[in-house]
mmCIF file of C-alpha atoms in Angstrom:
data_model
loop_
_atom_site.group_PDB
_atom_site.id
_atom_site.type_symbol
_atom_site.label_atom_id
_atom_site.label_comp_id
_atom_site.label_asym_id
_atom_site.label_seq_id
_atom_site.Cartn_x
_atom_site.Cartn_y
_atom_site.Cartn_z
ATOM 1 C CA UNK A 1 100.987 -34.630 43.740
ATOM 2 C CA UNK A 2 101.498 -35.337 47.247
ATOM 3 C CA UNK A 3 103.909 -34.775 49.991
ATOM 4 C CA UNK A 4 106.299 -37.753 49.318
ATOM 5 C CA UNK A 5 105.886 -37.397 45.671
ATOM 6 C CA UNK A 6 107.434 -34.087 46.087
ATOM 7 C CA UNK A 7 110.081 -35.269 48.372
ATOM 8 C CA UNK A 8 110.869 -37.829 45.767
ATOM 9 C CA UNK A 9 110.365 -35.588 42.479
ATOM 10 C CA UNK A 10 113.380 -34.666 40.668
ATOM 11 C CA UNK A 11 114.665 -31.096 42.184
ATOM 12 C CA UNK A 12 117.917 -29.093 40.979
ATOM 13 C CA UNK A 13 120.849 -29.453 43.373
ATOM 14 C CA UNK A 14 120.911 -25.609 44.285
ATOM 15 C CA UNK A 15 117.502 -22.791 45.040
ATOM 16 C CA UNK A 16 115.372 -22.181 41.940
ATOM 17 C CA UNK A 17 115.778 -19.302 40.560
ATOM 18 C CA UNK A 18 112.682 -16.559 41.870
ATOM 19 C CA UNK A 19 109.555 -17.009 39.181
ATOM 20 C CA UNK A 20 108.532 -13.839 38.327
ATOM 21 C CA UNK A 21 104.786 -12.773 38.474
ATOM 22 C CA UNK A 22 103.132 -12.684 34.938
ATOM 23 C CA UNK A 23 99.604 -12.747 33.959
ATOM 24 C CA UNK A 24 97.896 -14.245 30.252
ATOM 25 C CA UNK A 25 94.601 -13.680 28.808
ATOM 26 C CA UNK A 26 92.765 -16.269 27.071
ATOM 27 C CA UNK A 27 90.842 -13.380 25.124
ATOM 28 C CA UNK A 28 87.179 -15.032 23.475
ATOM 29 C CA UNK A 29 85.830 -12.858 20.573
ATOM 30 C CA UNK A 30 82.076 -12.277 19.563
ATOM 31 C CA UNK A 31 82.767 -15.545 17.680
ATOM 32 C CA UNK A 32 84.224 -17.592 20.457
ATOM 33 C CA UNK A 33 87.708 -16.953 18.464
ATOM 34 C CA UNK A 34 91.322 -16.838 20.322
ATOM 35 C CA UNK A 35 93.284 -14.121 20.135
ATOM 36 C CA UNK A 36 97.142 -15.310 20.077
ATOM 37 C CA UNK A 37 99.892 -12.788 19.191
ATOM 38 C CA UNK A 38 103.270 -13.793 17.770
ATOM 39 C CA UNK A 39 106.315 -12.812 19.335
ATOM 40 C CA UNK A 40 109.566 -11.249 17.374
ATOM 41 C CA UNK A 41 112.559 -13.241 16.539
ATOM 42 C CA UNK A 42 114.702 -11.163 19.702
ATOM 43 C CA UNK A 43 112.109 -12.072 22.360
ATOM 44 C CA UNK A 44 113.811 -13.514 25.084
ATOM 45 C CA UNK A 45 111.161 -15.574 26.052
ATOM 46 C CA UNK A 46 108.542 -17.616 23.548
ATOM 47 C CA UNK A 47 110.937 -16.014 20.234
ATOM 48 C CA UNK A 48 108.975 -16.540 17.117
ATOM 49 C CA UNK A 49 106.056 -18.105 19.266
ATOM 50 C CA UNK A 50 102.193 -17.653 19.277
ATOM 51 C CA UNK A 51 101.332 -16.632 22.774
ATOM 52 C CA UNK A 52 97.889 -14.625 24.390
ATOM 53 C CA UNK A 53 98.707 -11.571 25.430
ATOM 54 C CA UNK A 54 99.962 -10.966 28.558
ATOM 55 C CA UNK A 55 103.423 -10.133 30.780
ATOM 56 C CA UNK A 56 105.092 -9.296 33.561
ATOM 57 C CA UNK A 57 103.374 -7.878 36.386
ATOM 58 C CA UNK A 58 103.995 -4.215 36.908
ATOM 59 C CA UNK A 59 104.421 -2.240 39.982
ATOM 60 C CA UNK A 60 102.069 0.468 39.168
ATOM 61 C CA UNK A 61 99.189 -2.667 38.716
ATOM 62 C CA UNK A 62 99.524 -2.965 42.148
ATOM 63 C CA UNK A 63 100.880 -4.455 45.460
ATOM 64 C CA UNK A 64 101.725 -8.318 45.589
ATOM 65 C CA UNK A 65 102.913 -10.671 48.491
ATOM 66 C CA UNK A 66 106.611 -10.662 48.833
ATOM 67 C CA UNK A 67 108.938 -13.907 47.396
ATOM 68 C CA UNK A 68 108.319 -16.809 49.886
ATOM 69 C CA UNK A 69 104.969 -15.897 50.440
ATOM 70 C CA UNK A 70 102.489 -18.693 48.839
ATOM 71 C CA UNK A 71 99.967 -16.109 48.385
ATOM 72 C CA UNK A 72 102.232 -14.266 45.668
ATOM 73 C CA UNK A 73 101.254 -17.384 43.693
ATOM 74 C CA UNK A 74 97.224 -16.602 43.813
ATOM 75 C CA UNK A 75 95.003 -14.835 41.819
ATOM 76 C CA UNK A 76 94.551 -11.447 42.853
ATOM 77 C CA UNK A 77 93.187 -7.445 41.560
ATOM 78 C CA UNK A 78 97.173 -7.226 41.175
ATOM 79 C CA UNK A 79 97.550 -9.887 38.486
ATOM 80 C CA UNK A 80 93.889 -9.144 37.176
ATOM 81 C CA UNK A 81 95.236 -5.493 36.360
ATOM 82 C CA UNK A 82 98.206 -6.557 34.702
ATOM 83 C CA UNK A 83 96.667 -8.857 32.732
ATOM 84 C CA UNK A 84 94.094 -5.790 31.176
ATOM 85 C CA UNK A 85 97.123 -3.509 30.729
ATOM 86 C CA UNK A 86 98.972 -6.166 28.538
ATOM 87 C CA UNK A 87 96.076 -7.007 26.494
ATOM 88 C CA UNK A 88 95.855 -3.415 25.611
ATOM 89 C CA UNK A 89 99.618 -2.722 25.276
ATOM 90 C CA UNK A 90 100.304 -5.688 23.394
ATOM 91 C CA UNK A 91 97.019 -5.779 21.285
ATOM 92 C CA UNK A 92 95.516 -2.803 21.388
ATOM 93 C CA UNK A 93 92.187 -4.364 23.130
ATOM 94 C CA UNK A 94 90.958 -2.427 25.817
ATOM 95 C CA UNK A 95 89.343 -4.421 28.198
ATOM 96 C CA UNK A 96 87.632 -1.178 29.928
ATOM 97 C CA UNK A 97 84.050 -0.268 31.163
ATOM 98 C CA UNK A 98 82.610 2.846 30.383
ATOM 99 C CA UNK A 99 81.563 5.045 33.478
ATOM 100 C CA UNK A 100 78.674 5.805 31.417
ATOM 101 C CA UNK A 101 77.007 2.906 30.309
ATOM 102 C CA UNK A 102 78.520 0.180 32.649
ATOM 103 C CA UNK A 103 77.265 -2.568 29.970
ATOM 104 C CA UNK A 104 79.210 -1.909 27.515
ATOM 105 C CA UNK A 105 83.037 -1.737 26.768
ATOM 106 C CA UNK A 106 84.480 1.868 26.607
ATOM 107 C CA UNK A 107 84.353 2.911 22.970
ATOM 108 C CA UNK A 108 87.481 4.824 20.942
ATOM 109 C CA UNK A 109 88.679 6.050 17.980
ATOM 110 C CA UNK A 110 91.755 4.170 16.370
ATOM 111 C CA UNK A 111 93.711 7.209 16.881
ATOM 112 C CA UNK A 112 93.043 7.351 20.720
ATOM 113 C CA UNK A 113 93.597 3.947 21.436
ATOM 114 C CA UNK A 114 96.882 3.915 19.071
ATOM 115 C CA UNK A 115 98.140 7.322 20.784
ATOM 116 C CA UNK A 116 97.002 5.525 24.774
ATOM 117 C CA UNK A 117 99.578 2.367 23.720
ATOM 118 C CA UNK A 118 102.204 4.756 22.877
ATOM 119 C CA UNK A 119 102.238 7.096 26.103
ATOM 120 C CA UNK A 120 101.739 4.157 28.117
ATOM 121 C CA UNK A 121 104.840 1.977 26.572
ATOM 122 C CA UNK A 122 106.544 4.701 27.176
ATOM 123 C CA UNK A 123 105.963 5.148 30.873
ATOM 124 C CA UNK A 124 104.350 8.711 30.148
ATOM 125 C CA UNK A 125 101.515 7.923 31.905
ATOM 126 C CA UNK A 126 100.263 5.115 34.006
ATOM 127 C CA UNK A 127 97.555 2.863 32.437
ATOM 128 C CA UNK A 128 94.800 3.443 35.153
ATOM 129 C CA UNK A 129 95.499 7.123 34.921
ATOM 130 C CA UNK A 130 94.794 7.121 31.152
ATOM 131 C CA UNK A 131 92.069 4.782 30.922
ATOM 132 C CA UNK A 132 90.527 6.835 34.070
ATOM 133 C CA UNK A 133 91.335 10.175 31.890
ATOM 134 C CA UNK A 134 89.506 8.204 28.547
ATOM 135 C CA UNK A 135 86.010 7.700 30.675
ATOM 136 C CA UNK A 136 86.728 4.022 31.635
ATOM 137 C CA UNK A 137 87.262 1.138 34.301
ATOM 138 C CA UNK A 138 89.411 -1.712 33.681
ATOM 139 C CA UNK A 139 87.075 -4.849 33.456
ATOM 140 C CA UNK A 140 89.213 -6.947 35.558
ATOM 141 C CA UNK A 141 86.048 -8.340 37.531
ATOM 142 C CA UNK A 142 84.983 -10.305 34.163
ATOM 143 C CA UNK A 143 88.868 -12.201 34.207
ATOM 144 C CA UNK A 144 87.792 -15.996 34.722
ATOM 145 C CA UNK A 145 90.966 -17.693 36.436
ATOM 146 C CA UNK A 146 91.857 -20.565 34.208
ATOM 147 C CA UNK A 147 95.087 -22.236 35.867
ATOM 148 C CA UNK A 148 98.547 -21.308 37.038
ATOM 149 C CA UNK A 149 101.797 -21.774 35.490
ATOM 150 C CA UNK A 150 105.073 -22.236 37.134
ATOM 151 C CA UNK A 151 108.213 -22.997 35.009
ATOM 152 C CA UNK A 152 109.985 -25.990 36.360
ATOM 153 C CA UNK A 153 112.373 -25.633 38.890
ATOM 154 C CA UNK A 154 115.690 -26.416 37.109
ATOM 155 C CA UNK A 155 115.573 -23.388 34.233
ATOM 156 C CA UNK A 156 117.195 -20.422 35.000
ATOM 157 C CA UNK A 157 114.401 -17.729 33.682
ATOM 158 C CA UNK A 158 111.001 -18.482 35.622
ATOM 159 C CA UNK A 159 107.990 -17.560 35.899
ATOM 160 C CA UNK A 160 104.558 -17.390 38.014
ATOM 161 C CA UNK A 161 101.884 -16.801 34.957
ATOM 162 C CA UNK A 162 98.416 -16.551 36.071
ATOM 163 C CA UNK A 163 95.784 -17.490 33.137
ATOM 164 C CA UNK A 164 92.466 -16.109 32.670
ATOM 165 C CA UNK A 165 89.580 -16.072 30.238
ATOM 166 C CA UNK A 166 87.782 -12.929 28.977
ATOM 167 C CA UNK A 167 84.913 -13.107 26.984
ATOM 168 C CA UNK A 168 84.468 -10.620 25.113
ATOM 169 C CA UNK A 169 80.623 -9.349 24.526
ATOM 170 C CA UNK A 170 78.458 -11.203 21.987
ATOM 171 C CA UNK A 171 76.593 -8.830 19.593
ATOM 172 C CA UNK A 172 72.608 -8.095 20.593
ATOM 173 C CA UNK A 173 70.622 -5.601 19.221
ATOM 174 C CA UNK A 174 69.696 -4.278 22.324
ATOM 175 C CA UNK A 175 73.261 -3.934 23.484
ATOM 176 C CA UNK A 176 75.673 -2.946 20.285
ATOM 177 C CA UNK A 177 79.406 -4.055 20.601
ATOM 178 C CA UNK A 178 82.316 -3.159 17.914
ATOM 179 C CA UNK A 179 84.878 -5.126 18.125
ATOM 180 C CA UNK A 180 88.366 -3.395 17.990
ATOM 181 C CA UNK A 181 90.530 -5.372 15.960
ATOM 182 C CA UNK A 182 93.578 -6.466 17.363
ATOM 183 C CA UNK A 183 96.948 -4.995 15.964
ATOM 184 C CA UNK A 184 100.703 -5.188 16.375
ATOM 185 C CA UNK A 185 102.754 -3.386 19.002
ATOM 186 C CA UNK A 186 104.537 -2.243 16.356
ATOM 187 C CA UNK A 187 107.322 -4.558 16.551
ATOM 188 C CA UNK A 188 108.327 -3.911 19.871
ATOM 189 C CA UNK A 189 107.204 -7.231 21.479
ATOM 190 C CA UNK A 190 105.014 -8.765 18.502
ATOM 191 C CA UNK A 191 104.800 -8.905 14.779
ATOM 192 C CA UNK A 192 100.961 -10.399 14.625
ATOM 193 C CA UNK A 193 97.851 -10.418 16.076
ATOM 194 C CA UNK A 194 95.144 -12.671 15.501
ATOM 195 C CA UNK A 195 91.375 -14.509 15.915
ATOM 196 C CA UNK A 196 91.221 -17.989 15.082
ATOM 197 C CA UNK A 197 89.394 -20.770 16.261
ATOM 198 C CA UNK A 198 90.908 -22.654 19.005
ATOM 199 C CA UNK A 199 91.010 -26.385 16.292
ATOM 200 C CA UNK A 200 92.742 -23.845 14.103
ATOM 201 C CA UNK A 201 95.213 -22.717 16.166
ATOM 202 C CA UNK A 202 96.264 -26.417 17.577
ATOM 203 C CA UNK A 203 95.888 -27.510 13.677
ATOM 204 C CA UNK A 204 98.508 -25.426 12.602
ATOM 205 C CA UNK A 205 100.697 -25.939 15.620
ATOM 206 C CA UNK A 206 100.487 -29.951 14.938
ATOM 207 C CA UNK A 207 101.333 -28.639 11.050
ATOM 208 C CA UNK A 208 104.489 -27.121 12.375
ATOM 209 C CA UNK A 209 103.238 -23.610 10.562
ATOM 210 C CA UNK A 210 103.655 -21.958 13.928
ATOM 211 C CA UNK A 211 105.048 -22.213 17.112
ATOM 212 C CA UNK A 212 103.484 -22.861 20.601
ATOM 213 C CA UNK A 213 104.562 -24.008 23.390
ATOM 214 C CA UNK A 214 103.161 -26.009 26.128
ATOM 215 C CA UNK A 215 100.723 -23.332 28.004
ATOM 216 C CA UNK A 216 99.336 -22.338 25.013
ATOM 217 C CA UNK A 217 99.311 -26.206 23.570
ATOM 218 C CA UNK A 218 97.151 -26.825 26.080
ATOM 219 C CA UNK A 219 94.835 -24.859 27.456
ATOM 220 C CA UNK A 220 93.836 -24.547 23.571
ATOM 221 C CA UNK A 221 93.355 -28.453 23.770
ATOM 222 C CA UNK A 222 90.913 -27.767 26.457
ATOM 223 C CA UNK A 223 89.105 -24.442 24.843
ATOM 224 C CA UNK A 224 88.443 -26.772 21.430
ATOM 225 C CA UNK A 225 86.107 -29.011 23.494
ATOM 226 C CA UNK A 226 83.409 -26.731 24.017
ATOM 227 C CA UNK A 227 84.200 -23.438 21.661
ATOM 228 C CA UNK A 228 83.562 -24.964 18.241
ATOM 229 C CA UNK A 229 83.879 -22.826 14.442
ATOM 230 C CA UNK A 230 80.882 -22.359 12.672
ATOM 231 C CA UNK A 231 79.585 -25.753 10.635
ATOM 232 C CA UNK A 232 78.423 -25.716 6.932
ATOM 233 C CA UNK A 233 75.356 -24.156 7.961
ATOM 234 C CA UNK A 234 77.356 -20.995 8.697
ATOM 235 C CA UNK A 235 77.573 -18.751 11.112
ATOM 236 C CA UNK A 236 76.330 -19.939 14.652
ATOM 237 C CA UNK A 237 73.598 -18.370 16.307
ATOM 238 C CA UNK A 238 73.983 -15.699 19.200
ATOM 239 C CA UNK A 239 72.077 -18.589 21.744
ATOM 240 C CA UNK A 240 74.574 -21.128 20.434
ATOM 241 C CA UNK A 241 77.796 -18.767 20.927
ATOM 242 C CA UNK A 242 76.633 -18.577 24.277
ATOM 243 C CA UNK A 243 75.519 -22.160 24.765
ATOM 244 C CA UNK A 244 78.942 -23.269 24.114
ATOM 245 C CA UNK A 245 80.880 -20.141 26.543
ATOM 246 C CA UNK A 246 78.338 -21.573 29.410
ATOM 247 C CA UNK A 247 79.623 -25.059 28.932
ATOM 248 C CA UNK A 248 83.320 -23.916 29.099
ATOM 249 C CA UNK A 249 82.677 -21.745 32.168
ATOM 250 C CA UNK A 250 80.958 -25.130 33.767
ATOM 251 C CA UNK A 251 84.175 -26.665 33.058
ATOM 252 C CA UNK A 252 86.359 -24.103 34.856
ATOM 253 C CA UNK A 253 84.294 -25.235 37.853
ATOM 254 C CA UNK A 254 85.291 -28.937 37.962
ATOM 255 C CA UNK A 255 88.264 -30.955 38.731
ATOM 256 C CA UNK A 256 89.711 -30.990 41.922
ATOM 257 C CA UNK A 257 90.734 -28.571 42.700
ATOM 258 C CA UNK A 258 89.168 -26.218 39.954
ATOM 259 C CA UNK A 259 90.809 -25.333 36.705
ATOM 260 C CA UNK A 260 90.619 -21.711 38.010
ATOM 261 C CA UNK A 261 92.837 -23.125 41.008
ATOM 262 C CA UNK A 262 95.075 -25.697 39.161
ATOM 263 C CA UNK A 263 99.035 -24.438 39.136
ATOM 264 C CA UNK A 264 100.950 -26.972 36.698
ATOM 265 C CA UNK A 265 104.742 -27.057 36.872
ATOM 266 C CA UNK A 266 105.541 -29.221 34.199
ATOM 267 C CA UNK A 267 108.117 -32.518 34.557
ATOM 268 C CA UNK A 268 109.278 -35.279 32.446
ATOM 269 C CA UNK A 269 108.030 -38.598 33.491
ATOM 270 C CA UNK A 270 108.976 -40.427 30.698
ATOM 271 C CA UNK A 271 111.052 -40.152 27.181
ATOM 272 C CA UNK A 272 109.254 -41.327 24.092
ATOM 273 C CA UNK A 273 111.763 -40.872 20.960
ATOM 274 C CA UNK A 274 112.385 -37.499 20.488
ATOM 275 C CA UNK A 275 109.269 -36.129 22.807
ATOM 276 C CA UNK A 276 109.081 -35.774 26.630
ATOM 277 C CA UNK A 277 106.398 -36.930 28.254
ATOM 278 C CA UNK A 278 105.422 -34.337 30.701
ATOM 279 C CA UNK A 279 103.241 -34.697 33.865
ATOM 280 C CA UNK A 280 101.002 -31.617 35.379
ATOM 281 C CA UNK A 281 100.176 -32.518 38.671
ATOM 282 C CA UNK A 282 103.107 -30.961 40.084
ATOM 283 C CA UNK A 283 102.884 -27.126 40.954
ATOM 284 C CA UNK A 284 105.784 -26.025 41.297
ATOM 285 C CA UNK A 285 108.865 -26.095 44.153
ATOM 286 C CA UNK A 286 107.377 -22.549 45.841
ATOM 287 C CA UNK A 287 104.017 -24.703 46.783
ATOM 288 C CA UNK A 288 105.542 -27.506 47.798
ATOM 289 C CA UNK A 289 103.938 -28.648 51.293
ATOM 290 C CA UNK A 290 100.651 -26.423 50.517
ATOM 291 C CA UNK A 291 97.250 -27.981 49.005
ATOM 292 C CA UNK A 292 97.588 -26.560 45.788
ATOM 293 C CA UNK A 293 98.292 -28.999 43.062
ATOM 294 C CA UNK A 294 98.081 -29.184 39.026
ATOM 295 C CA UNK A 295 96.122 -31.919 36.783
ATOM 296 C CA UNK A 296 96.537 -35.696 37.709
ATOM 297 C CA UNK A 297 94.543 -36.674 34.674
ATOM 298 C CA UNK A 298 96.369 -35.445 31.619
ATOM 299 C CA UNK A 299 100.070 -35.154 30.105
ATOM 300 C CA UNK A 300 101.694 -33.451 27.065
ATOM 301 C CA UNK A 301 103.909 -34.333 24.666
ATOM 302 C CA UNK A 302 106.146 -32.339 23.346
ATOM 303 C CA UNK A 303 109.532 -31.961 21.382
ATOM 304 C CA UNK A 304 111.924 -29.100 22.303
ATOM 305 C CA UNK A 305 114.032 -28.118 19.494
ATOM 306 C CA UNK A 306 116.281 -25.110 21.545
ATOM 307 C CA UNK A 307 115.443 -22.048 20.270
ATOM 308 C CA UNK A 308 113.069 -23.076 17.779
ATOM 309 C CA UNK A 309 110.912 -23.798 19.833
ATOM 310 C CA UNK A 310 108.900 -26.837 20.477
ATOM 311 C CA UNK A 311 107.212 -29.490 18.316
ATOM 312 C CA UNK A 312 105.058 -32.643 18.090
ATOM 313 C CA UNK A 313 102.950 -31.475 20.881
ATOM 314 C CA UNK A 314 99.804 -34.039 22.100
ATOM 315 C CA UNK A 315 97.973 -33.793 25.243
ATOM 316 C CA UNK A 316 96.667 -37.422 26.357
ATOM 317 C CA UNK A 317 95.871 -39.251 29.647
ATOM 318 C CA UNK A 318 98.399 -40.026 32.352
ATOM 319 C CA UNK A 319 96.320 -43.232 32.921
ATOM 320 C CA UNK A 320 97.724 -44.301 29.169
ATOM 321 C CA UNK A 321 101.308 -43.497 29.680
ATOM 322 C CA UNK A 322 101.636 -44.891 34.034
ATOM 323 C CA UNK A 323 100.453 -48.462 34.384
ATOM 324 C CA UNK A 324 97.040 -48.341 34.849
ATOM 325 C CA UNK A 325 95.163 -49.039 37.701
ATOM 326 C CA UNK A 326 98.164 -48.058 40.405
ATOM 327 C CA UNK A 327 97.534 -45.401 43.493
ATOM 328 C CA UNK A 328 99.586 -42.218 43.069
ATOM 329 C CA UNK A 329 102.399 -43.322 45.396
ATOM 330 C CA UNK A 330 102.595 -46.342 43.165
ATOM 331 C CA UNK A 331 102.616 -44.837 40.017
ATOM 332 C CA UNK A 332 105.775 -42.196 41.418
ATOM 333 C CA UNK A 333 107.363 -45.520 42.342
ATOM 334 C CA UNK A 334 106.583 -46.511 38.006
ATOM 335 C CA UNK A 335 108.109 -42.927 37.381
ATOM 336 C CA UNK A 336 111.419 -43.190 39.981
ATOM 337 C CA UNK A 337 112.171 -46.772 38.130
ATOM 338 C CA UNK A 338 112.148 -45.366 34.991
ATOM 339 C CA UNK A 339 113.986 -42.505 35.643
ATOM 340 C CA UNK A 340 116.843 -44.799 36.847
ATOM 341 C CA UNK A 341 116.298 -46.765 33.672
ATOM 342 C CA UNK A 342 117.245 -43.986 31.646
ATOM 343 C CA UNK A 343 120.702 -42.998 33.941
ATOM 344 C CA UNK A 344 121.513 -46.325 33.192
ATOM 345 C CA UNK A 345 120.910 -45.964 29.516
ATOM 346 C CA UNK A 346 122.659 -42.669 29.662
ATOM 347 C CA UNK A 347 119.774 -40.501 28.950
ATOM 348 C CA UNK A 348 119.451 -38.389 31.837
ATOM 349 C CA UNK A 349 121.791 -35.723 30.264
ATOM 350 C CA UNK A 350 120.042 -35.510 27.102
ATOM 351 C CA UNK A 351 116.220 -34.924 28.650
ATOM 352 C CA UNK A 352 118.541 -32.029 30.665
ATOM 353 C CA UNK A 353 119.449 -30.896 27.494
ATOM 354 C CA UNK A 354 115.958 -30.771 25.876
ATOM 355 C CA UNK A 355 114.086 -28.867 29.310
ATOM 356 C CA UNK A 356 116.741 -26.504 29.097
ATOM 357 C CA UNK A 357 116.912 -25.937 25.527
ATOM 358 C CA UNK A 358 113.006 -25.332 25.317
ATOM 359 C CA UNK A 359 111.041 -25.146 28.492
ATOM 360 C CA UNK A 360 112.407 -21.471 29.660
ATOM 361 C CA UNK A 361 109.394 -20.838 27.792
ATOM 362 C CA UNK A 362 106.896 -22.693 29.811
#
């Protein structure tokens, strides 16, 4: 989005309120499954929901840019450490090196890594410490940055979520992995914790047999392109897992600016029965003026149903649902007239009513 789209995008009549740093992982398993974790019913963010793991941004992961500075909104160690910390609080994944043998992840019992969560959720001892104490270094130098998220402007909870992959190791003979399966915290922020494929995930999201919201809707869209399930034959082959995790890192690469660069703020350009039509080229009111921007070439769908979440999600080209063919001033000029459209029509109020019933969660 450019400068005078921004001056012309819809804005909320007072300051947004302050987006608070949070970082996701996008965690690949040995069978280039994603690991999504469901939320409890008295979350107050993503209730009920699938989400990766991931959180708010601790001060003991380290020092960040203070609010108004653009840099707050990059990746950076800070949001790299959080992000291994909540995997392994959340999951019980440890995304840790051994000082040992640098190639592989840092091996422990059930019992260790059950009795690590519990000190560390309950602020006995610092994460670093204890991984530091089990033998370890957190593997945040393997985080791939895979977008930004900034919830839009006009909700009252925000936040600044930095996305990453991690993939975890694929199994050689030469270099033996064991996958920790991924558990519950217990209750205390999830109830589930699983590995599907990313077509499985979106199929039972379009089913309505789980929740996700738009994040999650989406960058799983993306993910299904390249990491495919296994086909009648069976199980893939180890060159084949990794022929297919090369492709997707290619892809972080491209687009301008790079998917590892891109920070969506979602917006409503356009009301299709029940569903918004959001755009993600925007990123967000605190990068206004700056180069960043989100993804020109793609909208969702969705249908926000309050706190139940959202529904009928789709991702699809913006060129399908803007006239095609216009510049991008031109097509903001396609979005302004049919945002006055719907005041006329009265429907202003109720696409209010839908962001702020649903997209805290975005």
């Amino acid at each position: 989005m450019t400068s005078s789209q921004r001056e012309t995008s819809p804005r909320p009549s007072k300051p947004p309120a302050i987006a608070s740093p949070s970082a996701s992982i996008l965690l690949i398993s040995p069978s280039n499954e994603i690991l999504l974790l469901r939320r409890v019913k008295k979350s107050s963010a993503f209730a009920l929901a699938h989400v990766f793991p991931g959180g708010h941004i601790d001060g003991e992961d380290g020092p960040l840019p203070p609010q108004g500075d653009v840099r707050l909104h990059e990746d950076s160690p800070t949001y790299r450490m959080g992000a291994v910390r909540e995997c392994f609080e959340e999951s019980g994944i440890l995304l840790a090196r051994s000082r040992e043998t640098p190639l592989t992840l840092l091996q422990l019992s059930d019992e260790e890594r059950d009795s690590g969560r519990q000190a560390i959720h309950s602020k006995k001892i610092a994460f670093q410490d204890w991984v530091r104490s089990q033998g370890g270094i957190p593997d945040v130098d393997c985080l791939y940055p895979f977008t930004r998220w900034l919830t839009p402007a006009n909700i009252p909870k925000r936040y600044s979520t930095q996305m990453y992959l991690y993939l975890l190791p694929l199994a050689h003979r030469d270099v033996p992995q064991t996958l920790h399966l991924p558990t519950s915290d217990g209750g205390i922020e999830h109830t589930e914790a699983e590995f599907l494929s990313a077509e499985e995930w979106l199929s039972r999201a379009q089913a309505d047999s789980i929740i996700l919201f738009p994040p999650q809707f989406f960058l799983l869209s993306l993910v299904a392109d390249f990491l495919k399930v296994a086909g009648a034959k069976g199980a893939l082959t180890t060159e084949a897992l990794q022929s297919q995790r090369n492709a997707l890192l290619e892809f972080v690469k491209t687009g301008n600016p790079p998917w590892g660069e891109k920070c969506i703020s979602p917006w409503p350009i356009k009301k299709e029965g029940k569903r918004l039509i959001m755009g993600l080229d925007d990123p967000g009111p605190e990068l206004e003026g700056t180069h960043r921007k989100g993804d020109s070439e793609r909208v969702i769908w969705a249908q926000f149903k309050g706190n139940e979440g959202s529904s009928g999600l789709r991702v699809g080209w913006r060129k399908d649902v803007t006239p095609e063919g216009l510049s991008d001033g031109e097509n903001q000029e396609y979005v302004e007239a049919r945002r006055k459209e719907r005041e006329n029509d009265g429907q202003d109020k109720e696409v209010e009513r839908a962001l702020r019933g649903g997209k805290e969660n975005l």
